[in-house]
PDB file of C-alpha atoms in Angstrom:
ATOM      1  CA  MET A1261      60.749  30.305  21.672  1.00 41.00           C
ATOM      2  CA  ALA A1262      63.712  27.954  21.512  1.00 41.00           C
ATOM      3  CA  ARG A1263      63.473  25.198  18.968  1.00 37.00           C
ATOM      4  CA  THR A1264      63.732  21.601  20.118  1.00 37.00           C
ATOM      5  CA  ARG A1265      66.852  20.047  18.611  1.00 39.00           C
ATOM      6  CA  ILE A1266      66.508  16.490  17.303  1.00 37.00           C
ATOM      7  CA  PRO A1267      69.684  14.496  17.967  1.00 42.00           C
ATOM      8  CA  PRO A1268      71.374  13.375  14.704  1.00 40.00           C
ATOM      9  CA  VAL A1269      70.974   9.666  15.480  1.00 39.00           C
ATOM     10  CA  ALA A1270      67.286  10.011  16.336  1.00 40.00           C
ATOM     11  CA  GLY A1271      66.730  12.130  13.265  1.00 43.00           C
ATOM     12  CA  GLY A1272      68.440   9.550  11.092  1.00 45.00           C
ATOM     13  CA  LEU A1273      66.345   6.745  12.544  1.00 39.00           C
ATOM     14  CA  ALA A1274      63.164   8.721  12.016  1.00 41.00           C
ATOM     15  CA  ALA A1275      64.101   9.386   8.403  1.00 39.00           C
ATOM     16  CA  ALA A1276      64.868   5.713   7.826  1.00 40.00           C
ATOM     17  CA  VAL A1277      61.540   4.677   9.312  1.00 37.00           C
ATOM     18  CA  ALA A1278      59.754   7.230   7.143  1.00 38.00           C
ATOM     19  CA  VAL A1279      61.421   5.884   4.015  1.00 34.00           C
ATOM     20  CA  VAL A1280      60.445   2.291   4.884  1.00 36.00           C
ATOM     21  CA  LEU A1281      56.839   3.297   5.592  1.00 38.00           C
ATOM     22  CA  ALA A1282      56.638   5.294   2.392  1.00 38.00           C
ATOM     23  CA  ALA A1283      57.931   2.364   0.381  1.00 38.00           C
ATOM     24  CA  ALA A1284      55.378   0.037   1.970  1.00 40.00           C
ATOM     25  CA  CYS A1285      52.559   2.471   1.239  1.00 40.00           C
ATOM     26  CA  TRP A1286      53.801   2.778  -2.373  1.00 38.00           C
ATOM     27  CA  VAL A1287      53.240  -0.947  -2.883  1.00 39.00           C
ATOM     28  CA  VAL A1288      49.845  -1.164  -1.187  1.00 42.00           C
ATOM     29  CA  PHE A1289      48.477   2.247  -2.189  1.00 42.00           C
ATOM     30  CA  PRO A1290      50.162   3.420  -5.413  1.00 45.00           C
ATOM     31  CA  PRO A1291      50.548   7.197  -5.882  1.00 41.00           C
ATOM     32  CA  GLU A1292      48.691   9.194  -8.488  1.00 43.00           C
ATOM     33  CA  THR A1293      49.685  11.614 -11.192  1.00 36.00           C
ATOM     34  CA  ALA A1294      47.029  13.987 -12.571  1.00 37.00           C
ATOM     35  CA  GLY A1295      44.301  11.744 -11.128  1.00 39.00           C
ATOM     36  CA  HIS A1296      45.665   8.554 -12.705  1.00 44.00           C
ATOM     37  CA  ALA A1297      47.133   5.923 -10.400  1.00 44.00           C
ATOM     38  CA  ILE A1298      50.647   4.807 -11.284  1.00 45.00           C
ATOM     39  CA  ALA A1299      51.006   1.045 -11.662  1.00 50.00           C
ATOM     40  CA  ALA A1300      51.808  -0.651  -8.367  1.00 53.00           C
ATOM     41  CA  ARG A1301      55.382  -1.864  -7.951  1.00 63.00           C
ATOM     42  CA  PRO A1302      55.226  -5.678  -7.662  1.00 79.00           C
ATOM     43  CA  ALA A1303      56.207  -7.263  -4.367  1.00 77.00           C
ATOM     44  CA  VAL A1304      56.662 -10.490  -6.345  1.00 77.00           C
ATOM     45  CA  ASP A1305      57.779 -10.027  -9.946  1.00 84.00           C
ATOM     46  CA  LEU A1306      56.468 -12.967 -11.964  1.00 90.00           C
ATOM     47  CA  PRO A1307      56.619 -13.496 -15.743  1.00 93.00           C
ATOM     48  CA  LEU A1308      52.886 -13.039 -16.352  1.00 96.00           C
ATOM     49  CA  PRO A1309      50.841 -12.842 -19.583  1.00 97.00           C
ATOM     50  CA  TRP A1310      49.234  -9.489 -18.840  1.00 97.00           C
ATOM     51  CA  PRO A1311      46.466  -8.466 -21.266  1.00 97.00           C
ATOM     52  CA  ALA A1312      47.776  -6.591 -24.289  1.00 96.00           C
ATOM     53  CA  GLU A1313      45.050  -3.941 -24.024  1.00 96.00           C
ATOM     54  CA  GLY A1314      43.051  -2.268 -21.302  1.00 98.00           C
ATOM     55  CA  GLN A1315      44.312  -2.456 -17.730  1.00 98.00           C
ATOM     56  CA  ALA A1316      44.868  -5.079 -15.070  1.00 98.00           C
ATOM     57  CA  SER A1317      46.112  -5.421 -11.523  1.00 98.00           C
ATOM     58  CA  ALA A1318      46.683  -8.385  -9.190  1.00 98.00           C
ATOM     59  CA  GLU A1319      47.914  -9.214  -5.692  1.00 97.00           C
ATOM     60  CA  VAL A1320      48.401 -12.092  -3.281  1.00 96.00           C
ATOM     61  CA  GLN A1321      47.042 -11.869   0.252  1.00 91.00           C
ATOM     62  CA  ASN A1322      49.765 -11.365   2.893  1.00 88.00           C
ATOM     63  CA  LEU A1323      52.399 -11.176   0.166  1.00 91.00           C
ATOM     64  CA  GLY A1324      51.663  -8.037  -1.810  1.00 93.00           C
ATOM     65  CA  SER A1325      51.229  -6.711  -5.301  1.00 94.00           C
ATOM     66  CA  LEU A1326      51.898  -8.775  -8.401  1.00 96.00           C
ATOM     67  CA  GLY A1327      51.899  -5.530 -10.374  1.00 95.00           C
ATOM     68  CA  SER A1328      49.625  -3.661 -12.754  1.00 95.00           C
ATOM     69  CA  ARG A1329      49.559  -3.097 -16.492  1.00 95.00           C
ATOM     70  CA  GLY A1330      47.961  -0.430 -18.662  1.00 94.00           C
ATOM     71  CA  GLU A1331      47.263   3.208 -17.911  1.00 91.00           C
ATOM     72  CA  GLN A1332      45.233   3.286 -14.713  1.00 93.00           C
ATOM     73  CA  GLY A1333      42.801   5.930 -15.923  1.00 96.00           C
ATOM     74  CA  PRO A1334      39.035   5.689 -15.243  1.00 98.00           C
ATOM     75  CA  VAL A1335      37.102   3.531 -17.747  1.00 98.00           C
ATOM     76  CA  PRO A1336      33.520   2.177 -17.721  1.00 98.00           C
ATOM     77  CA  ILE A1337      33.278  -0.979 -15.583  1.00 98.00           C
ATOM     78  CA  ALA A1338      29.764  -2.212 -16.441  1.00 98.00           C
ATOM     79  CA  SER A1339      28.392  -4.832 -14.021  1.00 98.00           C
ATOM     80  CA  VAL A1340      31.538  -4.994 -11.899  1.00 98.00           C
ATOM     81  CA  THR A1341      29.705  -2.047 -10.304  1.00 98.00           C
ATOM     82  CA  LYS A1342      27.440  -4.550  -8.547  1.00 98.00           C
ATOM     83  CA  VAL A1343      30.273  -5.560  -6.213  1.00 98.00           C
ATOM     84  CA  MET A1344      30.068  -2.132  -4.574  1.00 98.00           C
ATOM     85  CA  THR A1345      26.262  -2.388  -4.546  1.00 98.00           C
ATOM     86  CA  ALA A1346      26.479  -5.666  -2.633  1.00 98.00           C
ATOM     87  CA  HIS A1347      29.115  -4.228  -0.288  1.00 98.00           C
ATOM     88  CA  VAL A1348      26.979  -1.213   0.623  1.00 98.00           C
ATOM     89  CA  VAL A1349      23.793  -3.279   1.081  1.00 98.00           C
ATOM     90  CA  LEU A1350      25.565  -5.722   3.390  1.00 98.00           C
ATOM     91  CA  LYS A1351      27.231  -2.918   5.302  1.00 98.00           C
ATOM     92  CA  ASP A1352      23.787  -1.417   5.966  1.00 98.00           C
ATOM     93  CA  HIS A1353      21.998  -4.777   6.413  1.00 98.00           C
ATOM     94  CA  PRO A1354      24.588  -7.357   7.555  1.00 98.00           C
ATOM     95  CA  LEU A1355      23.917 -11.074   7.184  1.00 98.00           C
ATOM     96  CA  ARG A1356      25.498 -14.067   8.849  1.00 96.00           C
ATOM     97  CA  PRO A1357      26.538 -17.055   6.722  1.00 94.00           C
ATOM     98  CA  GLY A1358      23.466 -19.109   5.873  1.00 91.00           C
ATOM     99  CA  GLU A1359      21.054 -16.351   6.955  1.00 96.00           C
ATOM    100  CA  ALA A1360      18.298 -15.486   4.470  1.00 97.00           C
ATOM    101  CA  GLY A1361      17.792 -11.956   5.736  1.00 97.00           C
ATOM    102  CA  PRO A1362      14.637  -9.842   5.604  1.00 98.00           C
ATOM    103  CA  GLN A1363      11.999 -10.444   2.933  1.00 97.00           C
ATOM    104  CA  ILE A1364      12.010  -7.730   0.279  1.00 98.00           C
ATOM    105  CA  THR A1365       8.922  -7.246  -1.889  1.00 97.00           C
ATOM    106  CA  VAL A1366       9.600  -7.088  -5.621  1.00 97.00           C
ATOM    107  CA  ASP A1367       8.101  -3.831  -6.882  1.00 97.00           C
ATOM    108  CA  GLU A1368       6.440  -3.146 -10.237  1.00 97.00           C
ATOM    109  CA  GLN A1369       9.537  -1.433 -11.584  1.00 97.00           C
ATOM    110  CA  ALA A1370      11.823  -4.419 -10.951  1.00 97.00           C
ATOM    111  CA  ALA A1371       9.243  -6.774 -12.476  1.00 96.00           C
ATOM    112  CA  ALA A1372       8.818  -4.614 -15.586  1.00 96.00           C
ATOM    113  CA  GLU A1373      12.589  -4.361 -16.024  1.00 96.00           C
ATOM    114  CA  ALA A1374      12.838  -8.166 -15.868  1.00 94.00           C
ATOM    115  CA  ASN A1375      11.524  -8.265 -19.433  1.00 88.00           C
ATOM    116  CA  SER A1376      14.076  -5.817 -20.820  1.00 85.00           C
ATOM    117  CA  ALA A1377      15.873  -6.899 -23.979  1.00 83.00           C
ATOM    118  CA  GLU A1378      18.446  -4.109 -23.550  1.00 86.00           C
ATOM    119  CA  GLU A1379      20.199  -5.272 -20.380  1.00 92.00           C
ATOM    120  CA  SER A1380      20.802  -8.298 -18.165  1.00 92.00           C
ATOM    121  CA  SER A1381      17.997  -8.959 -15.704  1.00 94.00           C
ATOM    122  CA  ALA A1382      16.625 -11.561 -13.296  1.00 95.00           C
ATOM    123  CA  PRO A1383      13.095 -12.982 -13.809  1.00 94.00           C
ATOM    124  CA  VAL A1384      11.340 -11.673 -10.703  1.00 95.00           C
ATOM    125  CA  ARG A1385       7.576 -11.100 -10.300  1.00 95.00           C
ATOM    126  CA  ALA A1386       5.888  -8.083  -8.715  1.00 96.00           C
ATOM    127  CA  GLY A1387       4.527  -8.613  -5.211  1.00 96.00           C
ATOM    128  CA  ARG A1388       6.723 -11.617  -4.440  1.00 96.00           C
ATOM    129  CA  GLY A1389       8.838 -11.529  -1.279  1.00 96.00           C
ATOM    130  CA  ILE A1390      12.463 -12.611  -1.743  1.00 97.00           C
ATOM    131  CA  GLY A1391      15.090 -12.708   0.991  1.00 97.00           C
ATOM    132  CA  GLU A1392      17.978 -10.254   0.981  1.00 98.00           C
ATOM    133  CA  ARG A1393      20.557 -12.985   0.411  1.00 98.00           C
ATOM    134  CA  ASP A1394      18.682 -14.431  -2.563  1.00 97.00           C
ATOM    135  CA  LEU A1395      18.355 -10.980  -4.124  1.00 98.00           C
ATOM    136  CA  LEU A1396      22.078 -10.389  -3.669  1.00 98.00           C
ATOM    137  CA  ALA A1397      22.659 -13.697  -5.433  1.00 97.00           C
ATOM    138  CA  LEU A1398      20.287 -12.788  -8.284  1.00 97.00           C
ATOM    139  CA  MET A1399      22.298  -9.590  -8.689  1.00 98.00           C
ATOM    140  CA  LEU A1400      25.785 -11.119  -8.526  1.00 98.00           C
ATOM    141  CA  VAL A1401      25.357 -14.534 -10.188  1.00 97.00           C
ATOM    142  CA  PRO A1402      23.266 -13.831 -13.337  1.00 95.00           C
ATOM    143  CA  SER A1403      24.013 -10.070 -13.021  1.00 95.00           C
ATOM    144  CA  GLY A1404      20.429  -8.813 -12.680  1.00 96.00           C
ATOM    145  CA  ASN A1405      20.406  -5.058 -13.260  1.00 98.00           C
ATOM    146  CA  ASN A1406      16.767  -4.843 -12.181  1.00 98.00           C
ATOM    147  CA  VAL A1407      17.630  -6.503  -8.864  1.00 98.00           C
ATOM    148  CA  ALA A1408      20.560  -4.123  -8.274  1.00 98.00           C
ATOM    149  CA  ARG A1409      18.213  -1.147  -8.600  1.00 98.00           C
ATOM    150  CA  LEU A1410      15.564  -2.864  -6.441  1.00 98.00           C
ATOM    151  CA  LEU A1411      18.126  -3.376  -3.671  1.00 98.00           C
ATOM    152  CA  ALA A1412      19.226   0.255  -3.997  1.00 98.00           C
ATOM    153  CA  ARG A1413      15.628   1.504  -3.581  1.00 98.00           C
ATOM    154  CA  TRP A1414      15.049  -0.842  -0.643  1.00 98.00           C
ATOM    155  CA  ASP A1415      18.231   0.277   1.101  1.00 98.00           C
ATOM    156  CA  ALA A1416      18.163   4.017   0.518  1.00 98.00           C
ATOM    157  CA  GLY A1417      14.689   4.927  -0.779  1.00 98.00           C
ATOM    158  CA  SER A1418      15.948   5.812  -4.249  1.00 98.00           C
ATOM    159  CA  GLN A1419      18.758   4.798  -6.541  1.00 98.00           C
ATOM    160  CA  GLU A1420      20.148   8.349  -6.388  1.00 98.00           C
ATOM    161  CA  ALA A1421      20.437   8.250  -2.597  1.00 98.00           C
ATOM    162  CA  PHE A1422      22.055   4.827  -2.795  1.00 98.00           C
ATOM    163  CA  VAL A1423      24.617   6.011  -5.365  1.00 98.00           C
ATOM    164  CA  ALA A1424      25.667   8.727  -2.923  1.00 98.00           C
ATOM    165  CA  LYS A1425      26.385   5.965  -0.407  1.00 98.00           C
ATOM    166  CA  MET A1426      28.395   4.064  -3.018  1.00 98.00           C
ATOM    167  CA  ASN A1427      30.594   7.070  -3.702  1.00 98.00           C
ATOM    168  CA  ARG A1428      31.085   7.771  -0.004  1.00 98.00           C
ATOM    169  CA  GLU A1429      32.193   4.179   0.513  1.00 98.00           C
ATOM    170  CA  ALA A1430      34.559   4.422  -2.457  1.00 98.00           C
ATOM    171  CA  ALA A1431      36.132   7.475  -0.825  1.00 98.00           C
ATOM    172  CA  VAL A1432      36.505   5.611   2.482  1.00 98.00           C
ATOM    173  CA  LEU A1433      38.321   2.787   0.668  1.00 98.00           C
ATOM    174  CA  GLY A1434      40.672   5.229  -1.070  1.00 98.00           C
ATOM    175  CA  MET A1435      39.196   4.611  -4.530  1.00 98.00           C
ATOM    176  CA  THR A1436      40.142   8.081  -5.749  1.00 97.00           C
ATOM    177  CA  SER A1437      39.699   7.348  -9.465  1.00 98.00           C
ATOM    178  CA  THR A1438      36.188   5.881  -9.157  1.00 98.00           C
ATOM    179  CA  THR A1439      32.787   7.448  -9.849  1.00 98.00           C
ATOM    180  CA  TYR A1440      29.519   5.548  -9.428  1.00 98.00           C
ATOM    181  CA  THR A1441      26.409   6.876 -11.183  1.00 98.00           C
ATOM    182  CA  GLY A1442      24.087   3.859 -10.795  1.00 98.00           C
ATOM    183  CA  ALA A1443      23.689   0.660  -8.801  1.00 98.00           C
ATOM    184  CA  SER A1444      23.822  -1.739 -11.760  1.00 98.00           C
ATOM    185  CA  GLY A1445      26.662  -0.495 -13.953  1.00 97.00           C
ATOM    186  CA  VAL A1446      24.492  -0.061 -17.032  1.00 97.00           C
ATOM    187  CA  GLU A1447      25.545   3.600 -17.168  1.00 97.00           C
ATOM    188  CA  ASP A1448      28.794   4.232 -19.088  1.00 97.00           C
ATOM    189  CA  SER A1449      29.392   7.154 -16.722  1.00 98.00           C
ATOM    190  CA  THR A1450      30.252   4.719 -13.898  1.00 98.00           C
ATOM    191  CA  THR A1451      34.024   4.521 -14.220  1.00 98.00           C
ATOM    192  CA  SER A1452      36.975   3.181 -12.258  1.00 98.00           C
ATOM    193  CA  THR A1453      40.437   1.641 -12.576  1.00 98.00           C
ATOM    194  CA  ALA A1454      41.810  -1.836 -12.026  1.00 98.00           C
ATOM    195  CA  THR A1455      43.826  -0.675  -9.008  1.00 97.00           C
ATOM    196  CA  ASP A1456      40.769   0.947  -7.423  1.00 98.00           C
ATOM    197  CA  GLN A1457      38.604  -2.116  -7.994  1.00 98.00           C
ATOM    198  CA  LEU A1458      41.353  -4.287  -6.508  1.00 98.00           C
ATOM    199  CA  ARG A1459      40.973  -2.318  -3.282  1.00 98.00           C
ATOM    200  CA  LEU A1460      37.269  -3.159  -3.313  1.00 98.00           C
ATOM    201  CA  ALA A1461      37.942  -6.842  -4.056  1.00 98.00           C
ATOM    202  CA  ARG A1462      40.246  -6.976  -1.045  1.00 97.00           C
ATOM    203  CA  GLU A1463      37.506  -5.518   1.145  1.00 98.00           C
ATOM    204  CA  VAL A1464      34.539  -7.602  -0.045  1.00 98.00           C
ATOM    205  CA  MET A1465      36.359 -10.937   0.128  1.00 98.00           C
ATOM    206  CA  ARG A1466      36.491 -10.448   3.902  1.00 97.00           C
ATOM    207  CA  ASN A1467      32.709 -10.946   3.906  1.00 98.00           C
ATOM    208  CA  PRO A1468      31.756 -14.652   4.089  1.00 98.00           C
ATOM    209  CA  VAL A1469      28.316 -14.016   2.567  1.00 98.00           C
ATOM    210  CA  ILE A1470      29.807 -12.432  -0.550  1.00 98.00           C
ATOM    211  CA  ARG A1471      32.454 -15.163  -0.752  1.00 98.00           C
ATOM    212  CA  GLU A1472      29.752 -17.829  -0.682  1.00 97.00           C
ATOM    213  CA  ILE A1473      27.535 -16.137  -3.271  1.00 98.00           C
ATOM    214  CA  VAL A1474      30.227 -15.370  -5.847  1.00 98.00           C
ATOM    215  CA  ALA A1475      31.498 -18.971  -5.687  1.00 97.00           C
ATOM    216  CA  THR A1476      28.060 -20.302  -6.716  1.00 96.00           C
ATOM    217  CA  ALA A1477      28.187 -21.870 -10.191  1.00 94.00           C
ATOM    218  CA  ASP A1478      24.417 -21.980 -10.620  1.00 92.00           C
ATOM    219  CA  LEU A1479      21.590 -20.568  -8.578  1.00 91.00           C
ATOM    220  CA  ARG A1480      18.103 -21.670  -7.541  1.00 92.00           C
ATOM    221  CA  VAL A1481      15.691 -19.281  -5.842  1.00 93.00           C
ATOM    222  CA  ASP A1482      12.136 -20.228  -4.853  1.00 89.00           C
ATOM    223  CA  GLY A1483       9.646 -18.713  -7.249  1.00 85.00           C
ATOM    224  CA  VAL A1484      12.296 -17.792  -9.823  1.00 90.00           C
ATOM    225  CA  PRO A1485      12.795 -20.007 -12.901  1.00 86.00           C
ATOM    226  CA  GLY A1486      16.115 -21.810 -12.658  1.00 79.00           C
ATOM    227  CA  PRO A1487      18.746 -23.002 -12.393  1.00 89.00           C
ATOM    228  CA  ILE A1488      20.503 -19.754 -13.294  1.00 92.00           C
ATOM    229  CA  ALA A1489      24.126 -20.000 -14.401  1.00 93.00           C
ATOM    230  CA  ASN A1490      26.903 -17.755 -13.122  1.00 96.00           C
ATOM    231  CA  THR A1491      28.292 -15.440 -15.803  1.00 96.00           C
ATOM    232  CA  ASN A1492      31.808 -16.141 -14.449  1.00 98.00           C
ATOM    233  CA  THR A1493      32.686 -19.301 -16.375  1.00 97.00           C
ATOM    234  CA  LEU A1494      36.165 -19.479 -14.789  1.00 98.00           C
ATOM    235  CA  LEU A1495      34.700 -20.775 -11.517  1.00 97.00           C
ATOM    236  CA  GLY A1496      36.309 -24.030 -10.442  1.00 95.00           C
ATOM    237  CA  ARG A1497      39.304 -23.673 -12.787  1.00 96.00           C
ATOM    238  CA  ASP A1498      42.790 -22.916 -11.434  1.00 97.00           C
ATOM    239  CA  GLY A1499      41.377 -22.324  -7.964  1.00 97.00           C
ATOM    240  CA  VAL A1500      38.925 -19.583  -9.060  1.00 98.00           C
ATOM    241  CA  ILE A1501      36.283 -18.838  -6.402  1.00 98.00           C
ATOM    242  CA  GLY A1502      34.730 -15.593  -7.748  1.00 96.00           C
ATOM    243  CA  LEU A1503      34.077 -12.696  -8.256  1.00 97.00           C
ATOM    244  CA  LYS A1504      32.115 -10.607 -10.847  1.00 98.00           C
ATOM    245  CA  THR A1505      31.882 -10.109 -14.583  1.00 98.00           C
ATOM    246  CA  GLY A1506      30.945  -6.989 -16.513  1.00 98.00           C
ATOM    247  CA  SER A1507      30.403  -6.180 -20.185  1.00 98.00           C
ATOM    248  CA  SER A1508      29.054  -3.427 -22.391  1.00 97.00           C
ATOM    249  CA  THR A1509      30.012  -1.800 -25.671  1.00 97.00           C
ATOM    250  CA  ALA A1510      31.826   1.068 -23.933  1.00 97.00           C
ATOM    251  CA  ALA A1511      33.382  -1.026 -21.165  1.00 98.00           C
ATOM    252  CA  GLY A1512      34.229  -4.020 -23.337  1.00 98.00           C
ATOM    253  CA  GLY A1513      34.744  -6.963 -21.011  1.00 98.00           C
ATOM    254  CA  ALA A1514      35.658  -6.717 -17.333  1.00 98.00           C
ATOM    255  CA  LEU A1515      36.327  -9.221 -14.590  1.00 98.00           C
ATOM    256  CA  MET A1516      37.069  -8.878 -10.899  1.00 98.00           C
ATOM    257  CA  TRP A1517      38.370 -12.308  -9.857  1.00 98.00           C
ATOM    258  CA  ALA A1518      39.474 -14.248  -6.809  1.00 98.00           C
ATOM    259  CA  ALA A1519      41.339 -17.549  -6.647  1.00 98.00           C
ATOM    260  CA  ARG A1520      43.035 -19.742  -4.075  1.00 97.00           C
ATOM    261  CA  ALA A1521      46.736 -20.481  -4.551  1.00 96.00           C
ATOM    262  CA  ARG A1522      48.006 -24.004  -3.970  1.00 92.00           C
ATOM    263  CA  ASP A1523      49.039 -23.028  -0.440  1.00 92.00           C
ATOM    264  CA  GLY A1524      45.594 -21.532   0.245  1.00 94.00           C
ATOM    265  CA  ALA A1525      46.609 -17.875  -0.150  1.00 95.00           C
ATOM    266  CA  LEU A1526      43.985 -15.612  -1.690  1.00 97.00           C
ATOM    267  CA  ILE A1527      44.885 -14.218  -5.114  1.00 98.00           C
ATOM    268  CA  LEU A1528      42.885 -11.211  -6.300  1.00 98.00           C
ATOM    269  CA  GLY A1529      42.836  -9.502  -9.667  1.00 98.00           C
ATOM    270  CA  VAL A1530      40.931  -7.118 -11.899  1.00 98.00           C
ATOM    271  CA  VAL A1531      40.971  -6.942 -15.698  1.00 98.00           C
ATOM    272  CA  LEU A1532      39.168  -4.022 -17.386  1.00 98.00           C
ATOM    273  CA  HIS A1533      38.471  -2.590 -20.851  1.00 98.00           C
ATOM    274  CA  GLN A1534      38.975  -5.728 -22.925  1.00 98.00           C
ATOM    275  CA  ASN A1535      37.913  -5.310 -26.559  1.00 96.00           C
ATOM    276  CA  PRO A1536      35.975  -2.076 -25.934  1.00 96.00           C
ATOM    277  CA  GLY A1537      33.763  -0.890 -28.771  1.00 96.00           C
ATOM    278  CA  GLY A1538      32.867  -4.409 -29.857  1.00 95.00           C
ATOM    279  CA  THR A1539      29.908  -6.469 -28.749  1.00 96.00           C
ATOM    280  CA  PRO A1540      29.494  -7.017 -24.999  1.00 97.00           C
ATOM    281  CA  ALA A1541      29.688 -10.791 -25.562  1.00 97.00           C
ATOM    282  CA  ALA A1542      33.027 -10.497 -27.371  1.00 97.00           C
ATOM    283  CA  GLY A1543      34.369  -8.207 -24.661  1.00 98.00           C
ATOM    284  CA  LEU A1544      33.352 -10.620 -21.922  1.00 98.00           C
ATOM    285  CA  ARG A1545      34.997 -13.527 -23.743  1.00 98.00           C
ATOM    286  CA  ALA A1546      38.207 -11.503 -23.986  1.00 98.00           C
ATOM    287  CA  ALA A1547      38.091 -10.602 -20.278  1.00 98.00           C
ATOM    288  CA  LEU A1548      37.501 -14.221 -19.260  1.00 98.00           C
ATOM    289  CA  ASP A1549      40.165 -15.593 -21.637  1.00 98.00           C
ATOM    290  CA  ASN A1550      42.822 -13.073 -20.624  1.00 98.00           C
ATOM    291  CA  SER A1551      42.014 -13.424 -16.925  1.00 98.00           C
ATOM    292  CA  GLY A1552      42.157 -17.206 -17.236  1.00 98.00           C
ATOM    293  CA  LYS A1553      45.641 -17.054 -18.767  1.00 98.00           C
ATOM    294  CA  LEU A1554      46.785 -14.643 -16.068  1.00 98.00           C
ATOM    295  CA  ILE A1555      45.411 -16.775 -13.213  1.00 98.00           C
ATOM    296  CA  ALA A1556      46.906 -19.993 -14.623  1.00 97.00           C
ATOM    297  CA  ALA A1557      50.324 -18.342 -14.912  1.00 97.00           C
ATOM    298  CA  ILE A1558      50.169 -17.015 -11.357  1.00 97.00           C
ATOM    299  CA  GLN A1559      49.268 -20.479 -10.059  1.00 96.00           C
ATOM    300  CA  ARG A1560      52.184 -21.942 -12.026  1.00 95.00           C
ATOM    301  CA  GLU A1561      54.842 -19.351 -11.185  1.00 93.00           C
ATOM    302  CA  LEU A1562      53.969 -18.351  -7.619  1.00 91.00           C
ATOM    303  CA  PRO A1563      55.281 -21.421  -5.718  1.00 89.00           C
ATOM    304  CA  ALA A1564      58.820 -21.154  -7.089  1.00 82.00           C
ATOM    305  CA  ALA A1565      58.910 -17.377  -6.581  1.00 75.00           C
ATOM    306  CA  THR A1566      57.959 -17.610  -2.888  1.00 71.00           C
ATOM    307  CA  ARG A1567      60.188 -20.479  -1.766  1.00 70.00           C
TER     308      ARG A1567
END
């Protein structure tokens, strides 16, 4: 069979197009070496105070990557896990803005876990019906581990079945360095990278229900003692509108964050593995402090860099 000959000009154009597409994909979806993502090449190179330890990644909507720092190898992410839990629940049971959603009965397990001194929880009572949106808020705002597992059981019948959904969704989003082993993040075996979690942040901030919940500074739910404060104390500073904190001894402090630039553009970032091995409270303070410095610098430097 005779081979089809590609004219030199056409071949050259095709090669040029391939190079351009490959370069674009490099920025948006960084390659991997031995399972570890290589830091994304910044589309806008700003002088930023990246955290000295752990890993971080940031981007600006419709502009591109601001870069990454630290080895992008999987580390425990603690309660940042709950962002994927919320994403999967809302994918299976979508809500419109302002909609309460179906009533979900608090089971005995969730009520018993509300009294745990070992992990963060929300004060829910057995037998009480709470709307889907309010439960999502109790999971994301005060970081209720018991509510995360309740939502997983309600959605999939068991936490194990729900975790399988989480991992399938991570694969769909191209989160190749992520493994979920629980719905709450309490397990140190749930691991990810800043670049992977940035992909998830990009996806969930398209959902107006999640955007509204994670921007809530304090929460009131009928039948639940309140008000309940958001663990993300950066809200309202430097345009911050979310997203989710995480902390444990193994994970240190973690923060997936979202902010609005002065021109309204959405800035997204993830900071992981801050002060690991110390107390969860110290790790969270480090994650919030370092993220705050990073966000303030982006807000300051971005306008001049994009003129």
